[in-house]
Amino acid sequence: QVQLVESGGGLVQPGGSLRLSCAASGRIISIYVMGWYRQAPGKQRELVAAINRSGSTNYVDSVKGRFTISRDNAKNTMYLQMNSLEPEDTAVYYCNAKLLPHFDDYWGQGTQVTVSS
């Protein structure tokens, strides 16, 4: 019923930048919050950044000052601008949306971000 489509992942050198996009479509009444998660091999999936409809944001400490999350409510689209990328940022990045009225979770397919020289 709801689909999340991610784009923007790829290979980048340390210090480089990438911009991830996540577009939500389908039977959407309202999105309570959207966020980016990532999972590296052998590690648990972690919340990287989140943003609600009013624009309030949260970031994991390791990306503060380097990543910026934003959204376009009219398009139900979320972005993650990633600057000063480090090898430790290498992971599969997943888009997540929690929808009203029941706070149901939806996930994108994931996009690979690799930071390497």
Coordinates of N, CA, C and O in Angstrom, one line a residue:
Q1 N 0.8 -1.2 0.0 CA 0.0 0.0 0.0 C 0.8 1.2 0.0 O 0.5 2.2 -0.6
V2 N 1.9 1.2 0.7 CA 2.9 2.3 0.8 C 4.2 1.8 0.3 O 4.7 0.8 0.8
Q3 N 4.9 2.6 -0.5 CA 6.2 2.3 -1.0 C 7.2 3.4 -0.7 O 6.8 4.6 -0.9
L4 N 8.4 3.0 -0.4 CA 9.4 3.9 -0.2 C 10.5 3.6 -1.2 O 11.0 2.5 -1.2
V5 N 10.9 4.6 -1.9 CA 11.9 4.4 -3.0 C 13.1 5.3 -2.7 O 13.0 6.5 -2.6
E6 N 14.3 4.6 -2.5 CA 15.5 5.3 -2.2 C 16.4 5.5 -3.4 O 16.3 4.6 -4.3
S7 N 17.2 6.5 -3.4 CA 18.2 6.7 -4.4 C 19.3 7.5 -3.9 O 19.2 8.2 -2.8
G8 N 20.4 7.5 -4.6 CA 21.6 8.4 -4.3 C 22.8 7.7 -3.7 O 23.8 8.4 -3.5
G9 N 22.7 6.4 -3.4 CA 23.8 5.7 -2.8 C 24.9 5.5 -3.9 O 24.7 5.7 -5.1
G10 N 26.1 5.1 -3.4 CA 27.1 4.8 -4.3 C 28.5 4.8 -3.6 O 28.5 4.7 -2.4
L11 N 29.5 4.9 -4.4 CA 30.9 4.8 -3.9 C 31.5 6.2 -3.9 O 31.4 7.0 -4.9
V12 N 32.1 6.6 -2.8 CA 32.6 7.9 -2.7 C 33.9 7.8 -1.8 O 34.1 7.0 -1.0
Q13 N 34.8 8.7 -2.1 CA 36.1 8.8 -1.4 C 35.9 9.4 0.0 O 35.0 10.3 0.2
P14 N 36.8 9.1 0.9 CA 36.7 9.8 2.2 C 36.7 11.3 2.0 O 37.5 11.8 1.2
G15 N 35.9 12.0 2.8 CA 35.8 13.5 2.6 C 34.8 13.9 1.6 O 34.5 15.1 1.5
G16 N 34.3 13.0 0.8 CA 33.3 13.3 -0.2 C 31.9 13.5 0.3 O 31.6 13.4 1.5
S17 N 31.0 13.7 -0.6 CA 29.6 13.9 -0.3 C 28.6 13.1 -1.1 O 28.9 12.7 -2.3
L18 N 27.5 12.7 -0.5 CA 26.4 12.1 -1.2 C 25.1 12.7 -0.7 O 25.0 13.1 0.4
R19 N 24.1 12.6 -1.5 CA 22.8 13.0 -1.1 C 21.8 11.9 -1.4 O 21.6 11.5 -2.6
L20 N 21.2 11.4 -0.4 CA 20.2 10.3 -0.5 C 18.8 10.9 -0.5 O 18.5 11.9 0.1
S21 N 17.9 10.3 -1.3 CA 16.5 10.7 -1.4 C 15.7 9.5 -1.1 O 16.0 8.3 -1.4
C22 N 14.5 9.8 -0.5 CA 13.5 8.7 -0.3 C 12.1 9.3 -0.6 O 11.7 10.3 0.1
A23 N 11.5 8.7 -1.5 CA 10.1 9.2 -1.9 C 9.1 8.2 -1.5 O 9.2 7.0 -1.8
A24 N 8.1 8.6 -0.7 CA 7.0 7.8 -0.3 C 5.8 8.0 -1.2 O 5.5 9.1 -1.5
S25 N 5.2 6.9 -1.5 CA 4.0 6.9 -2.4 C 3.0 5.8 -2.0 O 3.3 4.9 -1.2
G26 N 1.8 6.0 -2.4 CA 0.7 5.0 -2.1 C -0.4 5.6 -1.3 O -0.7 6.8 -1.4
R27 N -0.9 4.7 -0.4 CA -2.0 5.1 0.4 C -1.5 5.8 1.6 O -1.5 5.3 2.7
I28 N -1.2 7.1 1.5 CA -0.6 7.9 2.6 C -1.6 8.9 3.0 O -2.1 9.8 2.2
I29 N -2.0 8.9 4.2 CA -2.8 10.0 4.8 C -1.9 11.0 5.4 O -2.1 12.2 5.1
S30 N -1.0 10.6 6.2 CA -0.1 11.5 6.9 C 1.1 10.7 7.4 O 1.0 9.6 7.9
I31 N 2.3 11.3 7.2 CA 3.5 10.7 7.7 C 3.9 11.4 9.0 O 4.0 12.6 9.1
Y32 N 3.9 10.6 10.1 CA 4.3 11.2 11.4 C 5.7 11.5 11.5 O 6.1 12.6 11.9
V33 N 6.6 10.6 11.1 CA 8.0 10.9 11.1 C 8.7 10.0 10.0 O 8.2 8.9 9.7
M34 N 9.8 10.5 9.5 CA 10.6 9.8 8.6 C 12.0 9.8 9.1 O 12.4 10.7 9.8
G35 N 12.7 8.7 8.8 CA 14.1 8.6 9.2 C 15.0 7.8 8.3 O 14.5 7.0 7.5
W36 N 16.3 8.0 8.5 CA 17.3 7.2 7.8 C 18.0 6.3 8.9 O 18.4 6.8 9.9
Y37 N 18.0 5.0 8.6 CA 18.7 4.0 9.3 C 19.9 3.5 8.5 O 19.9 3.6 7.3
R38 N 20.9 2.9 9.1 CA 21.9 2.3 8.4 C 22.4 1.0 9.1 O 22.2 0.9 10.4
Q39 N 22.9 0.1 8.4 CA 23.4 -1.2 8.9 C 24.6 -1.6 8.2 O 24.6 -1.8 7.0
A40 N 25.7 -1.7 9.0 CA 27.0 -2.2 8.5 C 27.1 -3.7 8.8 O 26.4 -4.2 9.7
P41 N 27.9 -4.4 8.0 CA 28.1 -5.8 8.3 C 28.5 -6.1 9.7 O 29.4 -5.5 10.2
G42 N 27.8 -7.0 10.4 CA 28.1 -7.4 11.7 C 27.6 -6.4 12.8 O 27.9 -6.6 14.0
K43 N 26.9 -5.4 12.4 CA 26.4 -4.4 13.3 C 24.9 -4.4 13.3 O 24.2 -4.7 12.3
Q44 N 24.3 -3.9 14.4 CA 22.8 -3.7 14.4 C 22.5 -2.5 13.6 O 23.3 -1.5 13.4
R45 N 21.2 -2.5 13.1 CA 20.7 -1.3 12.4 C 20.6 -0.2 13.4 O 20.0 -0.4 14.5
E46 N 21.0 1.0 13.0 CA 20.9 2.2 13.9 C 20.2 3.3 13.2 O 20.3 3.5 12.0
L47 N 19.6 4.1 14.0 CA 18.9 5.3 13.5 C 20.0 6.4 13.3 O 20.7 6.7 14.2
V48 N 20.1 6.9 12.1 CA 21.0 7.9 11.7 C 20.5 9.3 11.9 O 21.1 10.2 12.5
A49 N 19.3 9.5 11.4 CA 18.6 10.8 11.5 C 17.1 10.7 11.3 O 16.7 9.8 10.6
A50 N 16.4 11.6 11.9 CA 14.9 11.5 11.8 C 14.4 12.9 11.7 O 15.0 13.9 12.2
I51 N 13.2 13.1 11.1 CA 12.6 14.4 10.9 C 11.1 14.2 10.9 O 10.6 13.3 10.3
N52 N 10.4 15.0 11.7 CA 8.9 14.9 11.7 C 8.4 16.0 10.7 O 9.1 16.8 10.1
R53 N 7.1 16.0 10.6 CA 6.4 16.9 9.7 C 6.7 18.4 9.9 O 6.7 19.2 9.0
S54 N 6.8 18.7 11.2 CA 7.1 20.1 11.5 C 8.5 20.5 11.3 O 8.8 21.7 11.4
G55 N 9.4 19.6 11.0 CA 10.8 19.9 10.8 C 11.7 19.6 11.9 O 12.9 19.9 11.7
S56 N 11.3 19.1 13.0 CA 12.2 18.8 14.1 C 13.0 17.6 13.7 O 12.6 16.7 13.1
T57 N 14.3 17.7 14.1 CA 15.3 16.7 13.6 C 16.0 16.1 14.8 O 16.2 16.7 15.8
N58 N 16.5 14.9 14.6 CA 17.4 14.2 15.5 C 18.5 13.5 14.7 O 18.2 13.0 13.7
Y59 N 19.7 13.5 15.3 CA 20.8 12.8 14.7 C 21.6 12.0 15.7 O 21.7 12.3 16.8
V60 N 22.1 10.9 15.2 CA 23.1 10.1 16.0 C 24.3 10.9 16.1 O 24.7 11.7 15.2
D61 N 25.0 10.8 17.3 CA 26.1 11.7 17.6 C 27.2 11.6 16.5 O 27.9 12.6 16.2
S62 N 27.4 10.5 16.0 CA 28.5 10.3 15.0 C 28.4 11.1 13.7 O 29.4 11.2 13.0
V63 N 27.2 11.5 13.4 CA 27.0 12.3 12.2 C 26.7 13.7 12.4 O 26.5 14.5 11.4
K64 N 26.5 14.2 13.6 CA 26.2 15.5 13.8 C 27.3 16.5 13.3 O 28.4 16.3 13.4
G65 N 26.8 17.5 12.6 CA 27.7 18.4 11.9 C 28.1 18.0 10.5 O 28.7 18.8 9.8
R66 N 27.9 16.8 10.1 CA 28.2 16.3 8.8 C 27.0 16.0 7.9 O 27.1 16.2 6.7
F67 N 26.0 15.4 8.6 CA 24.8 15.1 7.8 C 23.6 16.0 8.1 O 23.5 16.6 9.2
T68 N 22.8 16.2 7.1 CA 21.6 17.1 7.3 C 20.4 16.4 6.7 O 20.4 16.0 5.5
I69 N 19.4 16.2 7.5 CA 18.2 15.6 7.0 C 17.1 16.7 6.7 O 17.1 17.7 7.4
S70 N 16.4 16.5 5.7 CA 15.4 17.5 5.3 C 14.2 16.7 4.6 O 14.3 15.6 4.3
R71 N 13.1 17.5 4.4 CA 12.0 16.8 3.8 C 11.2 17.8 3.0 O 11.2 19.0 3.3
D72 N 10.5 17.3 2.0 CA 9.5 18.1 1.2 C 8.2 17.5 1.5 O 7.8 16.4 0.9
N73 N 7.4 18.1 2.3 CA 6.1 17.5 2.7 C 5.1 17.3 1.5 O 4.4 16.4 1.5
A74 N 5.1 18.3 0.6 CA 4.2 18.2 -0.5 C 4.5 17.0 -1.4 O 3.6 16.5 -2.0
K75 N 5.8 16.6 -1.4 CA 6.2 15.4 -2.3 C 6.4 14.2 -1.5 O 6.7 13.1 -2.0
N76 N 6.1 14.2 -0.1 CA 6.4 13.1 0.7 C 7.8 12.5 0.5 O 8.0 11.3 0.4
T77 N 8.7 13.4 0.4 CA 10.1 13.0 0.1 C 11.1 13.5 1.2 O 10.9 14.6 1.7
M78 N 12.0 12.7 1.5 CA 13.0 13.0 2.5 C 14.4 12.9 1.9 O 14.6 12.1 1.0
Y79 N 15.3 13.7 2.4 CA 16.7 13.7 1.9 C 17.7 13.6 3.0 O 17.4 14.0 4.2
L80 N 18.8 13.1 2.7 CA 19.9 13.1 3.7 C 21.2 13.5 2.9 O 21.7 12.8 2.1
Q81 N 21.6 14.7 3.2 CA 22.8 15.3 2.7 C 24.0 14.8 3.6 O 24.0 15.1 4.8
M82 N 24.9 14.1 3.0 CA 26.0 13.5 3.8 C 27.3 14.2 3.3 O 27.7 14.0 2.1
N83 N 28.0 14.9 4.1 CA 29.2 15.6 3.8 C 30.3 15.0 4.7 O 30.1 14.4 5.7
S84 N 31.5 15.2 4.3 CA 32.7 14.8 5.0 C 32.6 13.3 5.4 O 32.8 12.9 6.5
L85 N 32.3 12.5 4.4 CA 32.0 11.1 4.6 C 33.3 10.4 5.1 O 34.4 10.7 4.6
E86 N 33.1 9.4 6.0 CA 34.2 8.7 6.5 C 34.0 7.2 6.2 O 32.9 6.8 6.0
P87 N 35.1 6.4 6.2 CA 34.9 4.9 6.0 C 33.9 4.3 6.9 O 33.2 3.4 6.6
E88 N 33.8 4.8 8.1 CA 32.9 4.3 9.1 C 31.4 4.5 8.8 O 30.5 3.9 9.4
D89 N 31.2 5.4 7.8 CA 29.8 5.6 7.3 C 29.4 4.5 6.3 O 28.2 4.5 5.9
T90 N 30.2 3.7 5.9 CA 29.9 2.6 5.0 C 28.8 1.7 5.6 O 29.0 1.2 6.6
A91 N 27.7 1.6 4.9 CA 26.6 0.8 5.3 C 25.5 0.8 4.3 O 25.6 1.5 3.3
V92 N 24.6 -0.1 4.5 CA 23.3 0.0 3.7 C 22.4 1.0 4.5 O 22.2 0.8 5.7
Y93 N 21.9 2.0 3.7 CA 21.1 3.0 4.3 C 19.6 2.7 3.9 O 19.3 2.5 2.8
Y94 N 18.8 2.8 4.9 CA 17.3 2.4 4.8 C 16.5 3.6 5.1 O 16.7 4.3 6.1
C95 N 15.5 3.9 4.3 CA 14.5 4.9 4.6 C 13.4 4.3 5.4 O 12.9 3.1 5.1
N96 N 12.9 5.0 6.4 CA 11.8 4.5 7.2 C 10.7 5.6 7.3 O 11.1 6.8 7.5
A97 N 9.5 5.2 7.3 CA 8.4 6.2 7.6 C 7.4 5.5 8.5 O 7.1 4.3 8.4
K98 N 7.0 6.3 9.5 CA 5.9 5.9 10.4 C 4.7 6.7 10.0 O 4.7 7.9 10.1
L99 N 3.6 6.0 9.7 CA 2.4 6.7 9.2 C 1.3 6.7 10.2 O 1.1 5.8 11.0
L100 N 0.6 7.7 10.2 CA -0.7 7.8 10.9 C -1.8 7.1 10.2 O -1.7 7.0 9.0
P101 N -2.8 6.6 10.9 CA -3.1 6.9 12.3 C -2.5 5.9 13.3 O -2.7 6.1 14.5
H102 N -1.9 4.8 12.8 CA -1.5 3.7 13.7 C 0.0 3.6 13.8 O 0.5 2.6 14.4
F103 N 0.7 4.5 13.3 CA 2.2 4.5 13.4 C 2.8 3.3 12.8 O 3.8 2.7 13.3
D104 N 2.2 2.8 11.7 CA 2.8 1.7 11.0 C 4.1 2.0 10.4 O 4.3 3.1 9.8
D105 N 5.0 1.1 10.4 CA 6.3 1.2 9.9 C 6.4 0.8 8.4 O 5.9 -0.3 8.1
Y106 N 7.1 1.5 7.6 CA 7.4 1.1 6.2 C 8.8 1.4 6.0 O 9.4 2.3 6.5
W107 N 9.4 0.5 5.2 CA 10.9 0.5 4.9 C 11.1 0.5 3.4 O 10.4 -0.1 2.6
G108 N 12.2 1.2 3.0 CA 12.7 1.1 1.7 C 13.6 -0.1 1.5 O 13.8 -0.9 2.5
Q109 N 14.0 -0.3 0.3 CA 14.8 -1.5 0.0 C 16.3 -1.4 0.5 O 17.0 -2.4 0.6
G110 N 16.7 -0.2 0.7 CA 18.1 0.0 1.1 C 19.0 0.4 0.0 O 18.8 0.0 -1.2
T111 N 19.9 1.3 0.2 CA 20.9 1.7 -0.8 C 22.2 1.7 -0.2 O 22.5 2.1 1.0
Q112 N 23.2 1.1 -0.9 CA 24.5 0.9 -0.4 C 25.3 2.2 -0.5 O 25.4 2.9 -1.6
V113 N 25.9 2.6 0.6 CA 26.9 3.7 0.6 C 28.2 3.2 1.0 O 28.4 2.5 2.1
T114 N 29.2 3.3 0.2 CA 30.6 2.9 0.4 C 31.5 4.0 0.4 O 31.6 4.7 -0.6
V115 N 32.3 4.2 1.4 CA 33.2 5.3 1.5 C 34.6 4.6 1.6 O 35.0 4.0 2.6
S116 N 35.4 4.8 0.5 CA 36.6 4.1 0.4 C 37.5 4.8 -0.6 O 37.0 5.4 -1.6
S117 N 38.8 4.8 -0.4 CA 39.7 5.3 -1.4 C 40.2 4.2 -2.3 O 40.9 4.4 -3.3

